[in-house]
Short mmCIF file of C-alpha atoms in Angstrom, two decimals:
data_model
loop_
_atom_site.label_atom_id
_atom_site.label_comp_id
_atom_site.label_asym_id
_atom_site.label_seq_id
_atom_site.Cartn_x
_atom_site.Cartn_y
_atom_site.Cartn_z
CA MET P 1 117.40 -71.31 -100.22
CA ALA P 2 117.00 -71.64 -96.47
CA ARG P 3 119.58 -73.45 -94.37
CA ARG P 4 118.70 -75.33 -91.21
CA ILE P 5 121.06 -74.09 -88.51
CA ALA P 6 119.97 -76.42 -85.70
CA TYR P 7 116.98 -78.29 -84.40
CA THR P 8 115.48 -76.48 -81.41
CA GLY P 9 112.55 -78.76 -80.65
CA ALA P 10 112.27 -82.31 -79.45
CA PRO P 11 111.87 -85.12 -81.99
CA VAL P 12 108.27 -85.25 -83.24
CA LEU P 13 107.84 -88.94 -82.44
CA THR P 14 108.77 -91.02 -79.41
CA LEU P 15 109.74 -94.66 -79.11
CA ASP P 16 106.48 -95.28 -77.24
CA GLN P 17 104.38 -93.79 -80.05
CA VAL P 18 106.17 -95.89 -82.68
CA ALA P 19 105.81 -99.01 -80.52
CA PHE P 20 102.07 -98.37 -80.14
CA GLN P 21 101.73 -97.87 -83.90
CA CYS P 22 103.64 -101.13 -84.51
CA ARG P 23 101.52 -102.92 -81.89
CA ALA P 24 104.61 -103.86 -79.89
CA GLU P 25 106.21 -103.13 -76.55
CA PRO P 26 109.01 -100.53 -76.67
CA GLU P 27 111.51 -103.04 -75.29
CA ASP P 28 110.61 -105.46 -78.11
CA LEU P 29 111.67 -102.92 -80.72
CA GLN P 30 115.23 -101.89 -81.46
CA PRO P 31 115.37 -98.52 -79.63
CA GLU P 32 118.58 -97.37 -81.33
CA LEU P 33 117.13 -98.14 -84.75
CA ILE P 34 113.89 -96.29 -83.96
CA ASN P 35 115.49 -93.26 -82.27
CA GLN P 36 118.57 -92.81 -84.46
CA ILE P 37 117.42 -93.86 -87.92
CA ILE P 38 113.67 -94.26 -88.30
CA ILE P 39 112.37 -91.18 -86.44
CA PRO P 40 114.94 -88.77 -87.95
CA GLY P 41 114.52 -90.46 -91.34
CA VAL P 42 110.74 -90.16 -91.59
CA THR P 43 110.91 -86.60 -90.24
CA ALA P 44 113.42 -85.66 -92.94
CA GLN P 45 111.31 -87.34 -95.62
CA GLY P 46 108.20 -85.48 -94.50
CA GLU P 47 110.08 -82.18 -94.51
CA SER P 48 111.50 -82.92 -97.95
CA ARG P 49 108.10 -83.82 -99.40
CA THR P 50 106.34 -80.77 -97.97
CA GLY P 51 108.94 -77.99 -97.92
CA ALA P 52 107.74 -77.33 -94.37
CA ALA P 53 109.54 -77.69 -91.06
CA ILE P 54 108.06 -80.57 -89.10
CA ARG P 55 110.47 -80.68 -86.15
CA GLU P 56 111.08 -77.18 -84.82
CA ALA P 57 114.40 -75.78 -86.00
CA LEU P 58 116.25 -72.54 -86.57
CA TYR P 59 116.60 -71.56 -90.23
CA GLU P 60 118.49 -68.85 -92.04
CA GLU P 61 117.98 -67.55 -95.56
CA ASP P 62 119.37 -64.72 -97.62
CA TRP P 63 117.08 -62.35 -99.46
CA PRO P 64 118.44 -60.51 -102.47
CA ALA P 65 117.68 -56.80 -102.77
CA HIS P 66 114.81 -57.40 -105.21
CA TYR P 67 112.68 -59.44 -102.74
CA PRO P 68 109.91 -57.07 -101.58
CA SER P 69 108.29 -56.77 -98.19
CA GLY P 70 105.72 -59.56 -97.96
CA HIS P 71 107.86 -62.13 -99.78
CA SER P 72 107.44 -65.75 -98.62
CA LEU P 73 110.03 -67.63 -96.60
CA ASP P 74 111.49 -70.76 -98.19
CA VAL P 75 110.46 -73.09 -95.35
CA GLY P 76 106.80 -73.43 -94.42
CA GLN P 77 105.40 -73.39 -90.87
CA ALA P 78 107.54 -70.47 -89.63
CA VAL P 79 106.59 -69.43 -86.10
CA ALA P 80 108.93 -66.51 -85.27
CA VAL P 81 111.52 -64.21 -86.83
CA GLU P 82 114.63 -64.27 -84.63
CA SER P 83 116.75 -61.64 -86.38
CA ILE P 84 117.28 -59.76 -89.61
CA MET P 85 120.75 -58.69 -90.66
CA MET P 86 121.43 -56.13 -93.38
CA LEU P 87 124.38 -57.33 -95.45
CA GLY P 88 126.42 -54.46 -96.80
CA ALA P 89 128.73 -54.88 -99.79
CA ALA P 90 131.90 -53.96 -97.92
CA GLY P 91 131.08 -53.80 -94.23
CA ALA P 92 130.06 -56.09 -91.43
CA PRO P 93 126.40 -57.15 -91.19
CA VAL P 94 124.18 -54.71 -89.28
CA GLU P 95 121.12 -55.84 -87.34
CA PHE P 96 117.81 -54.41 -88.54
CA THR P 97 115.99 -52.85 -85.58
CA GLY P 98 112.83 -51.70 -87.34
CA SER P 99 109.43 -53.28 -87.22
CA VAL P 100 108.91 -56.70 -88.77
CA GLU P 101 105.83 -58.95 -88.89
CA LEU P 102 105.50 -62.62 -89.65
CA ILE P 103 102.28 -63.35 -91.54
CA GLN P 104 101.28 -67.02 -91.46
CA SER P 105 98.97 -68.52 -94.02
CA GLY P 106 97.97 -72.16 -94.04
CA LYS P 107 101.06 -73.33 -95.88
CA GLU P 108 103.44 -70.39 -96.24
CA SER P 109 104.78 -67.61 -94.06
CA TYR P 110 105.60 -64.08 -95.19
CA VAL P 111 107.90 -61.42 -93.76
CA VAL P 112 106.44 -57.91 -93.86
CA PHE P 113 108.23 -54.67 -93.00
CA PRO P 114 105.46 -52.19 -92.00
CA GLY P 115 107.87 -49.25 -92.04
CA GLY P 116 109.39 -50.24 -95.37
CA ARG P 117 111.84 -52.92 -96.37
CA PRO P 118 115.49 -52.15 -95.63
CA GLU P 119 117.67 -51.67 -98.69
CA GLY P 120 120.05 -54.32 -99.98
CA HIS P 121 120.60 -57.96 -99.15
CA LEU P 122 119.09 -59.37 -95.96
CA ARG P 123 119.82 -62.45 -93.87
CA ILE P 124 116.70 -63.60 -92.05
CA ARG P 125 116.92 -66.06 -89.19
CA TYR P 126 113.67 -67.68 -88.07
CA ARG P 127 112.19 -70.63 -86.19
CA ALA P 128 109.81 -73.00 -87.94
CA GLY P 129 108.03 -76.20 -86.97
CA VAL P 130 104.60 -77.69 -87.51
CA ASP P 131 101.90 -77.60 -84.84
CA LEU P 132 100.90 -81.27 -84.77
CA GLU P 133 97.69 -80.48 -82.87
CA ALA P 134 96.58 -78.20 -85.69
CA HIS P 135 97.71 -80.70 -88.34
CA PRO P 136 97.02 -84.18 -86.94
CA GLY P 137 97.33 -85.73 -90.40
CA VAL P 138 101.05 -85.00 -90.30
CA LEU P 139 101.42 -87.02 -87.10
CA SER P 140 99.43 -89.85 -88.70
CA TRP P 141 101.72 -89.78 -91.76
CA LEU P 142 104.84 -89.85 -89.56
CA LEU P 143 103.53 -92.80 -87.54
CA MET P 144 102.51 -94.75 -90.65
CA ALA P 145 105.88 -94.05 -92.27
CA ALA P 146 107.72 -95.12 -89.09
CA GLU P 147 105.68 -98.33 -88.89
CA THR P 148 106.37 -99.05 -92.57
CA ALA P 149 110.08 -98.40 -92.10
CA PHE P 150 110.24 -100.68 -89.06
CA THR P 151 108.19 -103.55 -90.46
CA GLN P 152 110.00 -103.38 -93.82
CA ARG P 153 113.41 -102.51 -92.34
CA GLY P 154 115.15 -105.23 -94.36
CA LEU P 155 114.16 -103.40 -97.55
CA LEU P 156 114.13 -99.76 -96.44
CA ILE P 157 117.14 -99.38 -94.14
CA VAL P 158 120.48 -99.43 -95.89
CA GLY P 159 123.45 -99.08 -93.55
CA GLN P 160 122.70 -96.11 -91.31
CA THR P 161 120.13 -94.43 -93.58
CA LEU P 162 116.48 -94.82 -94.40
CA THR P 163 115.64 -95.13 -98.08
CA GLU P 164 112.61 -93.36 -99.48
CA ILE P 165 109.31 -94.58 -98.07
CA PRO P 166 107.13 -95.35 -101.11
CA SER P 167 104.57 -92.64 -101.77
CA GLY P 168 101.01 -93.70 -101.83
CA PHE P 169 97.52 -92.98 -100.67
CA VAL P 170 98.65 -91.54 -97.32
CA ASP P 171 100.63 -88.60 -98.78
CA TYR P 172 97.44 -86.53 -98.78
CA LEU P 173 97.90 -86.34 -94.99
CA LEU P 174 100.79 -83.91 -95.67
CA ALA P 175 98.77 -81.70 -98.05
CA ASP P 176 97.86 -79.15 -95.36
CA ILE P 177 101.49 -78.12 -94.87
CA THR P 178 102.94 -78.71 -98.35
CA VAL P 179 104.49 -75.50 -99.70
CA PRO P 180 103.48 -74.85 -103.32
CA PRO P 181 106.24 -75.24 -105.93
CA ARG P 182 108.17 -72.11 -106.87
CA PHE P 183 109.83 -71.32 -110.17
#
């Protein structure tokens, strides 16, 4: 299971975009609500529904020894492998300096070791985030979800969190980046 270490990219929506979607002026909205709850909330919901990184972030995942070269990463929309550490049973982690390739398919990304996969457990650190120009439906989904959250804020915002936006006919906009289920 991949762990998000930190966001490295800017939020995927701006107050101005949400205001335009809501047909309002930015100053007429509640900027703190939009920037601190709604934008992060709909981004997290989109990432949860798809298994893909929407806002660019740094991720880290451990591969057991039985994962072969060419195995898929847990988070979709990977853009670069930052580092690979070989985790020895008794010693300190050692950085892998061999050749590594990131193969990107439409929904998943795969790590390939052309010279052969290093032995043992690996810790792979990578950056992932969706290209909204290549997947404009994702931006549309985010804007519709933000508008729904703002216009129905009395029902959907509880304290400092955003409850689940109801799924519906617009979820197909996320289909291009949704990682297939794994068992």
